[in-house]
Amino acid sequence: MLHPAWTLIIIGVAIAGVGLVWLLFPSIPWLGKLPGDIRIEGEHTRIYIPITTCIVLSLLLTGILWLVRYFSK
């Protein structure tokens, strides 16, 4: 079993990686504009529910984590 400090280090590196990607690629053109994403704009309000984008990102991250676990054995 890993020491809890290693878990915190891994989480920190993952957060730093996401921040670096966000810094280098501030806007991915298709992200948030997929069919199935709900956007409601009124006079004074804006509601955005990215259902399809969340599903795509979840599948992508699940695949990456599956590959990491597969190759770490």
mmCIF file with all atom_site columns, C-alpha atoms in Angstrom:
data_model
loop_
_atom_site.group_PDB
_atom_site.id
_atom_site.type_symbol
_atom_site.label_atom_id
_atom_site.label_alt_id
_atom_site.label_comp_id
_atom_site.label_asym_id
_atom_site.label_entity_id
_atom_site.label_seq_id
_atom_site.pdbx_PDB_ins_code
_atom_site.Cartn_x
_atom_site.Cartn_y
_atom_site.Cartn_z
_atom_site.occupancy
_atom_site.B_iso_or_equiv
_atom_site.pdbx_formal_charge
_atom_site.auth_seq_id
_atom_site.auth_comp_id
_atom_site.auth_asym_id
_atom_site.auth_atom_id
_atom_site.pdbx_PDB_model_num
ATOM 1  C CA . MET A 1 1  ? 0.000   0.000  0.000   1.00 0.00 ? 1  MET A CA 1
ATOM 2  C CA . LEU A 1 2  ? 1.295   3.456  -0.886  1.00 0.00 ? 2  LEU A CA 1
ATOM 3  C CA . HIS A 1 3  ? 2.099   5.987  1.750   1.00 0.00 ? 3  HIS A CA 1
ATOM 4  C CA . PRO A 1 4  ? -0.509  8.811  1.804   1.00 0.00 ? 4  PRO A CA 1
ATOM 5  C CA . ALA A 1 5  ? 2.198   11.332 0.903   1.00 0.00 ? 5  ALA A CA 1
ATOM 6  C CA . TRP A 1 6  ? 2.689   9.654  -2.484  1.00 0.00 ? 6  TRP A CA 1
ATOM 7  C CA . THR A 1 7  ? -1.017  9.957  -3.187  1.00 0.00 ? 7  THR A CA 1
ATOM 8  C CA . LEU A 1 8  ? -0.873  13.685 -2.462  1.00 0.00 ? 8  LEU A CA 1
ATOM 9  C CA . ILE A 1 9  ? 2.181   14.076 -4.698  1.00 0.00 ? 9  ILE A CA 1
ATOM 10 C CA . ILE A 1 10 ? 0.443   12.264 -7.568  1.00 0.00 ? 10 ILE A CA 1
ATOM 11 C CA . ILE A 1 11 ? -2.689  14.391 -7.178  1.00 0.00 ? 11 ILE A CA 1
ATOM 12 C CA . GLY A 1 12 ? -0.547  17.542 -7.121  1.00 0.00 ? 12 GLY A CA 1
ATOM 13 C CA . VAL A 1 13 ? 1.295   16.548 -10.305 1.00 0.00 ? 13 VAL A CA 1
ATOM 14 C CA . ALA A 1 14 ? -2.035  15.784 -12.001 1.00 0.00 ? 14 ALA A CA 1
ATOM 15 C CA . ILE A 1 15 ? -3.425  19.207 -11.036 1.00 0.00 ? 15 ILE A CA 1
ATOM 16 C CA . ALA A 1 16 ? -0.236  20.894 -12.261 1.00 0.00 ? 16 ALA A CA 1
ATOM 17 C CA . GLY A 1 17 ? -0.524  18.967 -15.549 1.00 0.00 ? 17 GLY A CA 1
ATOM 18 C CA . VAL A 1 18 ? -4.101  20.112 -16.066 1.00 0.00 ? 18 VAL A CA 1
ATOM 19 C CA . GLY A 1 19 ? -3.034  23.684 -15.310 1.00 0.00 ? 19 GLY A CA 1
ATOM 20 C CA . LEU A 1 20 ? -0.188  23.461 -17.827 1.00 0.00 ? 20 LEU A CA 1
ATOM 21 C CA . VAL A 1 21 ? -2.497  22.133 -20.549 1.00 0.00 ? 21 VAL A CA 1
ATOM 22 C CA . TRP A 1 22 ? -5.007  24.865 -19.736 1.00 0.00 ? 22 TRP A CA 1
ATOM 23 C CA . LEU A 1 23 ? -2.253  27.477 -19.976 1.00 0.00 ? 23 LEU A CA 1
ATOM 24 C CA . LEU A 1 24 ? -0.899  26.204 -23.303 1.00 0.00 ? 24 LEU A CA 1
ATOM 25 C CA . PHE A 1 25 ? -4.268  25.518 -24.918 1.00 0.00 ? 25 PHE A CA 1
ATOM 26 C CA . PRO A 1 26 ? -6.699  28.064 -23.424 1.00 0.00 ? 26 PRO A CA 1
ATOM 27 C CA . SER A 1 27 ? -9.523  27.277 -25.774 1.00 0.00 ? 27 SER A CA 1
ATOM 28 C CA . ILE A 1 28 ? -10.093 23.999 -27.517 1.00 0.00 ? 28 ILE A CA 1
ATOM 29 C CA . PRO A 1 29 ? -12.592 24.890 -30.278 1.00 0.00 ? 29 PRO A CA 1
ATOM 30 C CA . TRP A 1 30 ? -14.846 21.826 -29.979 1.00 0.00 ? 30 TRP A CA 1
ATOM 31 C CA . LEU A 1 31 ? -14.856 21.660 -26.197 1.00 0.00 ? 31 LEU A CA 1
ATOM 32 C CA . GLY A 1 32 ? -18.209 22.827 -24.893 1.00 0.00 ? 32 GLY A CA 1
ATOM 33 C CA . LYS A 1 33 ? -19.856 23.077 -28.300 1.00 0.00 ? 33 LYS A CA 1
ATOM 34 C CA . LEU A 1 34 ? -20.760 19.450 -28.864 1.00 0.00 ? 34 LEU A CA 1
ATOM 35 C CA . PRO A 1 35 ? -24.273 18.332 -29.781 1.00 0.00 ? 35 PRO A CA 1
ATOM 36 C CA . GLY A 1 36 ? -26.088 17.618 -26.534 1.00 0.00 ? 36 GLY A CA 1
ATOM 37 C CA . ASP A 1 37 ? -24.552 20.506 -24.598 1.00 0.00 ? 37 ASP A CA 1
ATOM 38 C CA . ILE A 1 38 ? -27.374 22.696 -23.335 1.00 0.00 ? 38 ILE A CA 1
ATOM 39 C CA . ARG A 1 39 ? -27.069 26.485 -23.549 1.00 0.00 ? 39 ARG A CA 1
ATOM 40 C CA . ILE A 1 40 ? -29.879 28.772 -22.433 1.00 0.00 ? 40 ILE A CA 1
ATOM 41 C CA . GLU A 1 41 ? -29.375 32.501 -22.811 1.00 0.00 ? 41 GLU A CA 1
ATOM 42 C CA . GLY A 1 42 ? -31.839 35.035 -21.532 1.00 0.00 ? 42 GLY A CA 1
ATOM 43 C CA . GLU A 1 43 ? -31.784 38.788 -21.189 1.00 0.00 ? 43 GLU A CA 1
ATOM 44 C CA . HIS A 1 44 ? -29.902 38.798 -17.900 1.00 0.00 ? 44 HIS A CA 1
ATOM 45 C CA . THR A 1 45 ? -28.934 35.172 -17.404 1.00 0.00 ? 45 THR A CA 1
ATOM 46 C CA . ARG A 1 46 ? -26.839 32.551 -19.069 1.00 0.00 ? 46 ARG A CA 1
ATOM 47 C CA . ILE A 1 47 ? -27.131 28.851 -18.217 1.00 0.00 ? 47 ILE A CA 1
ATOM 48 C CA . TYR A 1 48 ? -24.751 26.307 -19.660 1.00 0.00 ? 48 TYR A CA 1
ATOM 49 C CA . ILE A 1 49 ? -24.925 22.539 -19.038 1.00 0.00 ? 49 ILE A CA 1
ATOM 50 C CA . PRO A 1 50 ? -22.150 20.631 -20.894 1.00 0.00 ? 50 PRO A CA 1
ATOM 51 C CA . ILE A 1 51 ? -23.625 17.113 -20.722 1.00 0.00 ? 51 ILE A CA 1
ATOM 52 C CA . THR A 1 52 ? -21.951 15.649 -23.819 1.00 0.00 ? 52 THR A CA 1
ATOM 53 C CA . THR A 1 53 ? -18.620 17.318 -23.090 1.00 0.00 ? 53 THR A CA 1
ATOM 54 C CA . CYS A 1 54 ? -18.638 15.804 -19.577 1.00 0.00 ? 54 CYS A CA 1
ATOM 55 C CA . ILE A 1 55 ? -19.365 12.336 -20.985 1.00 0.00 ? 55 ILE A CA 1
ATOM 56 C CA . VAL A 1 56 ? -16.558 12.614 -23.572 1.00 0.00 ? 56 VAL A CA 1
ATOM 57 C CA . LEU A 1 57 ? -14.043 13.839 -20.969 1.00 0.00 ? 57 LEU A CA 1
ATOM 58 C CA . SER A 1 58 ? -15.118 11.097 -18.555 1.00 0.00 ? 58 SER A CA 1
ATOM 59 C CA . LEU A 1 59 ? -14.579 8.407  -21.194 1.00 0.00 ? 59 LEU A CA 1
ATOM 60 C CA . LEU A 1 60 ? -11.197 9.895  -22.136 1.00 0.00 ? 60 LEU A CA 1
ATOM 61 C CA . LEU A 1 61 ? -9.979  10.059 -18.526 1.00 0.00 ? 61 LEU A CA 1
ATOM 62 C CA . THR A 1 62 ? -11.317 6.559  -17.795 1.00 0.00 ? 62 THR A CA 1
ATOM 63 C CA . GLY A 1 63 ? -9.388  5.214  -20.783 1.00 0.00 ? 63 GLY A CA 1
ATOM 64 C CA . ILE A 1 64 ? -6.190  6.949  -19.705 1.00 0.00 ? 64 ILE A CA 1
ATOM 65 C CA . LEU A 1 65 ? -6.481  5.668  -16.131 1.00 0.00 ? 65 LEU A CA 1
ATOM 66 C CA . TRP A 1 66 ? -7.258  2.175  -17.409 1.00 0.00 ? 66 TRP A CA 1
ATOM 67 C CA . LEU A 1 67 ? -4.104  2.236  -19.558 1.00 0.00 ? 67 LEU A CA 1
ATOM 68 C CA . VAL A 1 68 ? -1.999  3.462  -16.626 1.00 0.00 ? 68 VAL A CA 1
ATOM 69 C CA . ARG A 1 69 ? -3.282  0.656  -14.401 1.00 0.00 ? 69 ARG A CA 1
ATOM 70 C CA . TYR A 1 70 ? -2.859  -1.915 -17.200 1.00 0.00 ? 70 TYR A CA 1
ATOM 71 C CA . PHE A 1 71 ? 0.784   -1.015 -17.861 1.00 0.00 ? 71 PHE A CA 1
ATOM 72 C CA . SER A 1 72 ? 1.704   -0.566 -14.198 1.00 0.00 ? 72 SER A CA 1
ATOM 73 C CA . LYS A 1 73 ? 1.034   -4.236 -13.386 1.00 0.00 ? 73 LYS A CA 1
#
